[in-house]
mmCIF file with all atom_site columns, C-alpha atoms in Angstrom:
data_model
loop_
_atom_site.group_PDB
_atom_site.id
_atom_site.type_symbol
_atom_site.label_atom_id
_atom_site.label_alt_id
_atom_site.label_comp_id
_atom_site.label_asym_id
_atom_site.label_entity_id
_atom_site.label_seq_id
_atom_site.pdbx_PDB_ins_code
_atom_site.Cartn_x
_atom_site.Cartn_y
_atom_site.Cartn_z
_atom_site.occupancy
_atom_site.B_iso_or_equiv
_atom_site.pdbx_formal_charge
_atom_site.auth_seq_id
_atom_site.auth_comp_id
_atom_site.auth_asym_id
_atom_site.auth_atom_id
_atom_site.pdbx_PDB_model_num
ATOM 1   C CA . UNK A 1 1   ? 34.127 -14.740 53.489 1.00 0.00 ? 1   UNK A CA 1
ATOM 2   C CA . UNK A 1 2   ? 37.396 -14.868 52.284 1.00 0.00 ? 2   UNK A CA 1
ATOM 3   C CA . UNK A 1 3   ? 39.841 -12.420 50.985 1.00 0.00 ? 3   UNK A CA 1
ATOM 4   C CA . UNK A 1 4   ? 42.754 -14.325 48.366 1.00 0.00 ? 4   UNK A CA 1
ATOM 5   C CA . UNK A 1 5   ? 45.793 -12.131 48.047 1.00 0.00 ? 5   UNK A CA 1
ATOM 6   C CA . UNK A 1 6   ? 47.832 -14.606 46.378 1.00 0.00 ? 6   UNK A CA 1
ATOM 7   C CA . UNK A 1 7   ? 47.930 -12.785 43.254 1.00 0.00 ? 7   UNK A CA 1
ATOM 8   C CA . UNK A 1 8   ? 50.694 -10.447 45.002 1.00 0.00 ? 8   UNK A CA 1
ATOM 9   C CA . UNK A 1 9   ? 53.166 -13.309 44.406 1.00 0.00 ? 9   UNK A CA 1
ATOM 10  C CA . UNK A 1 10  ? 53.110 -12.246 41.279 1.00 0.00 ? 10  UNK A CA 1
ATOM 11  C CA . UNK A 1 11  ? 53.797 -8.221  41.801 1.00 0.00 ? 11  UNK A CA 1
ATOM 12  C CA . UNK A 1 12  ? 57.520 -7.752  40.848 1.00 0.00 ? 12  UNK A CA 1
ATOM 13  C CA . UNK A 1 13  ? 58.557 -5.287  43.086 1.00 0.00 ? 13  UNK A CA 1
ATOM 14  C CA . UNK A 1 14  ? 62.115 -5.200  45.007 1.00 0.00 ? 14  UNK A CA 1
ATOM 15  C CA . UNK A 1 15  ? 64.776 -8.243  44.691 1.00 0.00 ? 15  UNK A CA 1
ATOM 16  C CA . UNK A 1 16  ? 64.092 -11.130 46.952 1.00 0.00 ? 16  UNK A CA 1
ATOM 17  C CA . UNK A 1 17  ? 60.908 -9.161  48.741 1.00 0.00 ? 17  UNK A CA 1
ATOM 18  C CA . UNK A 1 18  ? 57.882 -10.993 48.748 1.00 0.00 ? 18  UNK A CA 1
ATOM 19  C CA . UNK A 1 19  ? 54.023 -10.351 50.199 1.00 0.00 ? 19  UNK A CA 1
ATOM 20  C CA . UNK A 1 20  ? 53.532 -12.531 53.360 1.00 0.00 ? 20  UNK A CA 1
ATOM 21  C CA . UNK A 1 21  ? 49.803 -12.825 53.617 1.00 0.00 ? 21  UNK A CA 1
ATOM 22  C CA . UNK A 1 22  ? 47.773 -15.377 51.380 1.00 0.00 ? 22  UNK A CA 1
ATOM 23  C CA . UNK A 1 23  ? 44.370 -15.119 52.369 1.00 0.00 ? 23  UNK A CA 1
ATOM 24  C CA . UNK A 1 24  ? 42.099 -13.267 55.225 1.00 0.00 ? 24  UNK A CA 1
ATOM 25  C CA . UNK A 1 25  ? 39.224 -14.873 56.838 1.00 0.00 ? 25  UNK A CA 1
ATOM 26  C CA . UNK A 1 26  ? 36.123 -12.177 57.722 1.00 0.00 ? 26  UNK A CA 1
ATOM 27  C CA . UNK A 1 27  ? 32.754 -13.192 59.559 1.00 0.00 ? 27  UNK A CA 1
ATOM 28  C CA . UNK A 1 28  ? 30.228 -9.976  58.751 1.00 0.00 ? 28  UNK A CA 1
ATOM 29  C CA . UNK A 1 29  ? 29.131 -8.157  61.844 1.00 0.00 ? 29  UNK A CA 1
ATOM 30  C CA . UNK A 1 30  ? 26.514 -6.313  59.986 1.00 0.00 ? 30  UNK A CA 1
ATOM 31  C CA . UNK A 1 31  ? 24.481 -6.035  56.955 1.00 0.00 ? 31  UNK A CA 1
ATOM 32  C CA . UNK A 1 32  ? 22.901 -3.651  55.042 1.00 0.00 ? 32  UNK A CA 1
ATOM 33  C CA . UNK A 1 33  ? 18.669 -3.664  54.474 1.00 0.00 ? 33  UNK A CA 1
ATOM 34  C CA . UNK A 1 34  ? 18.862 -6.078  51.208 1.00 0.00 ? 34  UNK A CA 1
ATOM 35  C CA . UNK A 1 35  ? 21.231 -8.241  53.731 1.00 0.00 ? 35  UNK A CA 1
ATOM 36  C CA . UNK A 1 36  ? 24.782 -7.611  52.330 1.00 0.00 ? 36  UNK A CA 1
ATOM 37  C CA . UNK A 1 37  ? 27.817 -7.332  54.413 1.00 0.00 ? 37  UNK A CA 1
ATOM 38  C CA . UNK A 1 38  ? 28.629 -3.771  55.189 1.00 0.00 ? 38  UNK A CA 1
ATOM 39  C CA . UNK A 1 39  ? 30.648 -4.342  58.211 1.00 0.00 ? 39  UNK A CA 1
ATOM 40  C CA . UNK A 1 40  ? 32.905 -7.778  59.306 1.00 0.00 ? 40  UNK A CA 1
ATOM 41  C CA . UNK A 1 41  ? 36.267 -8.648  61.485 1.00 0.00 ? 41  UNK A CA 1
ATOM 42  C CA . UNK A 1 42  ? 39.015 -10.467 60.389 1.00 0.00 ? 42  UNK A CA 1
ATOM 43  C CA . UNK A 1 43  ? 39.016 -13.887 62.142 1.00 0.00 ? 43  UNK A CA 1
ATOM 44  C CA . UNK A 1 44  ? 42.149 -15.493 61.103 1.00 0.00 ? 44  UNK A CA 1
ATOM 45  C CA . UNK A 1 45  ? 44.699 -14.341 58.285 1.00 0.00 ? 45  UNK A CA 1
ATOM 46  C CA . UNK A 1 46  ? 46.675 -17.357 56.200 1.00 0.00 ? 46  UNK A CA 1
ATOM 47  C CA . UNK A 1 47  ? 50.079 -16.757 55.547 1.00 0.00 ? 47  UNK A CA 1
ATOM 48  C CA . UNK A 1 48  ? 52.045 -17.318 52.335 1.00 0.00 ? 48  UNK A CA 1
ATOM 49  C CA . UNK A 1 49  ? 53.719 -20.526 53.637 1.00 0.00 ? 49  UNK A CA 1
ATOM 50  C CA . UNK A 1 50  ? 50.784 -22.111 55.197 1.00 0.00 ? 50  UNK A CA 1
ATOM 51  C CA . UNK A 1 51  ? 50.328 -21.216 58.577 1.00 0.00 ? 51  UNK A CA 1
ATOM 52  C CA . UNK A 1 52  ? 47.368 -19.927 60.088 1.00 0.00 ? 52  UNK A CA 1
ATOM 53  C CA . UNK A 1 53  ? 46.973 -17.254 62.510 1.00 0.00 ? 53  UNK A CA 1
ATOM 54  C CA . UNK A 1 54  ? 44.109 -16.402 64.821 1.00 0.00 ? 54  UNK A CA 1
ATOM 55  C CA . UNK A 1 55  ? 43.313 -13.839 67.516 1.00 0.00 ? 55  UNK A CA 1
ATOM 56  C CA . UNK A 1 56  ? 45.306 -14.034 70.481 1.00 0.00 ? 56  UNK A CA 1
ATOM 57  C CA . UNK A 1 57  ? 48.125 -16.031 68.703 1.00 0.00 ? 57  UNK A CA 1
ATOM 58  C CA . UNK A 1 58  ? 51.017 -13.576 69.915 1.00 0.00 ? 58  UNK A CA 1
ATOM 59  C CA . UNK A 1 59  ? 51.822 -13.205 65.955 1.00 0.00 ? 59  UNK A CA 1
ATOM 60  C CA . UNK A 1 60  ? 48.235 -11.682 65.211 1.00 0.00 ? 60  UNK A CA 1
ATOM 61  C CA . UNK A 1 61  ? 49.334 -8.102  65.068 1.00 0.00 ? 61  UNK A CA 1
ATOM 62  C CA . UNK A 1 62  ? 52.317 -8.542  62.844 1.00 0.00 ? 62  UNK A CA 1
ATOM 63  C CA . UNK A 1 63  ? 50.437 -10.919 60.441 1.00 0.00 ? 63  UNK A CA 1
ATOM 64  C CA . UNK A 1 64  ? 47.497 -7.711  60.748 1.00 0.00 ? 64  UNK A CA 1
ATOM 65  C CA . UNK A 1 65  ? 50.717 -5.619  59.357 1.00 0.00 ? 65  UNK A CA 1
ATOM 66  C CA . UNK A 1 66  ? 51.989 -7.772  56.533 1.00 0.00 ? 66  UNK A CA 1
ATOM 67  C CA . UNK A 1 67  ? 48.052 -7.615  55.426 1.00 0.00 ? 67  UNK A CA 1
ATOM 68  C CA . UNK A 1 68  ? 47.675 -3.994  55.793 1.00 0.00 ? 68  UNK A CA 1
ATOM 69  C CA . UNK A 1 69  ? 50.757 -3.198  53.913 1.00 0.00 ? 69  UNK A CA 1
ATOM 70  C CA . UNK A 1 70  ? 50.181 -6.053  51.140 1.00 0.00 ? 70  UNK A CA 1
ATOM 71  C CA . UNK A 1 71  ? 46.286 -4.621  51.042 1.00 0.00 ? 71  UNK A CA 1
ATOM 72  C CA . UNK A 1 72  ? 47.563 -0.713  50.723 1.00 0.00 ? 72  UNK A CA 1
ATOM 73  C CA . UNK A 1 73  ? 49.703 -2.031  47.247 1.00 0.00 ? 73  UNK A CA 1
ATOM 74  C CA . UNK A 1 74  ? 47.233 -4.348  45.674 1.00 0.00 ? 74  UNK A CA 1
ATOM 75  C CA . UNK A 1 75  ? 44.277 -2.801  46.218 1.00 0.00 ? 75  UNK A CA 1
ATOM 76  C CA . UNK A 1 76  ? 45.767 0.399   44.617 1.00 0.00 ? 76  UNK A CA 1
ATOM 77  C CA . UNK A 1 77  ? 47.557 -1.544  42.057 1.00 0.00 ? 77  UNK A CA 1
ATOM 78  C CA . UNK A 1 78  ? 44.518 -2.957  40.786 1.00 0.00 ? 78  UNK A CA 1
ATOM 79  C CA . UNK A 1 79  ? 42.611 -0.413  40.287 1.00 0.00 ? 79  UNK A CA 1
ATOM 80  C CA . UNK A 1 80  ? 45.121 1.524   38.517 1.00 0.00 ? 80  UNK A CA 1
ATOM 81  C CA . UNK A 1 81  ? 45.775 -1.777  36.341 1.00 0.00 ? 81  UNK A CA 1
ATOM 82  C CA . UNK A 1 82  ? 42.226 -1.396  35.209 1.00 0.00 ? 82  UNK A CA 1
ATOM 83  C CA . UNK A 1 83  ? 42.721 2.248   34.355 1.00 0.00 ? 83  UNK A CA 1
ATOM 84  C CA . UNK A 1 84  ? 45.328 1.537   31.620 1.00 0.00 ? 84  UNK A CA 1
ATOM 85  C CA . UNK A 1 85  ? 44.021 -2.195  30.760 1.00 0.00 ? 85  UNK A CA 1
ATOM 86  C CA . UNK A 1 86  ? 40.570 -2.189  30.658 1.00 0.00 ? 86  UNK A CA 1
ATOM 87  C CA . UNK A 1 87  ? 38.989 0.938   30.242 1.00 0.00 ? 87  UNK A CA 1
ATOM 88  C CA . UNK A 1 88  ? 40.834 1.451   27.350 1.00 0.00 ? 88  UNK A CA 1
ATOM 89  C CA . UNK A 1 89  ? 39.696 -1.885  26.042 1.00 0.00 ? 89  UNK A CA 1
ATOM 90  C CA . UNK A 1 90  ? 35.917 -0.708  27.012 1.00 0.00 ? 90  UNK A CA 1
ATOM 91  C CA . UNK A 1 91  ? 36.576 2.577   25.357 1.00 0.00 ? 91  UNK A CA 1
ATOM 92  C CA . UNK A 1 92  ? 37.715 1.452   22.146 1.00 0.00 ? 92  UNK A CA 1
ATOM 93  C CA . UNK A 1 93  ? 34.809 -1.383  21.945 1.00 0.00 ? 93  UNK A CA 1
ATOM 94  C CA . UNK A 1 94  ? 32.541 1.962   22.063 1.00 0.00 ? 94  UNK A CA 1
ATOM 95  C CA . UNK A 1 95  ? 34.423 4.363   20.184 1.00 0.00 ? 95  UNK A CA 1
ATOM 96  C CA . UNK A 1 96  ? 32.024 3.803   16.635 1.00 0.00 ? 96  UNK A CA 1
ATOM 97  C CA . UNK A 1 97  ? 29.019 4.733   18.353 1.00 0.00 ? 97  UNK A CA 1
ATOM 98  C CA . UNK A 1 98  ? 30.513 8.027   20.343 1.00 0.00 ? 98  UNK A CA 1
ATOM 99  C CA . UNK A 1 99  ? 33.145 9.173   17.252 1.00 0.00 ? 99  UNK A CA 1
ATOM 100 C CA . UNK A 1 100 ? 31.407 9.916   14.031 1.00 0.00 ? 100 UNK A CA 1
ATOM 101 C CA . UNK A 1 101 ? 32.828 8.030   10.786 1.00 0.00 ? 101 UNK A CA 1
ATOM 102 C CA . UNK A 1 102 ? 35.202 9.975   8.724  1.00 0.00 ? 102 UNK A CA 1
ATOM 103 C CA . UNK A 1 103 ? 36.373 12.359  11.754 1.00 0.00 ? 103 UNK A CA 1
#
């Protein structure tokens, strides 16, 4: 399974800063009863320019910290996106059949 991050590069956030991690590789360690992933390790993280880091690599904990701190703004980010964007575009597609006419 992979997680793509690369929509980060896209975040405007501080001059010249950018999000280091690209994509993170997970292999499930265990599944629910219907068979989904409920638990997994990351086995190798991608970096932004290409390179590709794996367990004992002596650069596996700092790419672990560009993904934690690139995971603890998007993940947050998007949701609130959705929030402002999308729920409002959900609540005004239903607004005739909760509002009554003429109110």
């Amino acid at each position: 399974t992979c997680l793509d991050i690369t929509p980060m590069q896209f975040y405007m956030t501080l001059p010249n800063f950018h999000y280091n991690v690209a994509r993170v590789y997970l292999r499930a360690t265990k599944t629910d009863k219907e068979g989904i992933s409920c638990q997994g390790i990351a086995t190798r993280i991608v970096m932004n320019d290409g390179a590709v880091i794996q367990k004992g690599d002596p650069r596996w904990d700092i790419a672990k910290l560009h993904f934690i701190s690139t995971a603890n703004l998007l993940f947050p980010a998007m949701q609130h996106n959705w929030v402002h964007f999308h729920f409002v575009d959900c609540c005004t597609a239903m607004a005739h059949s909760i509002i009554p006419r003429g109110s």
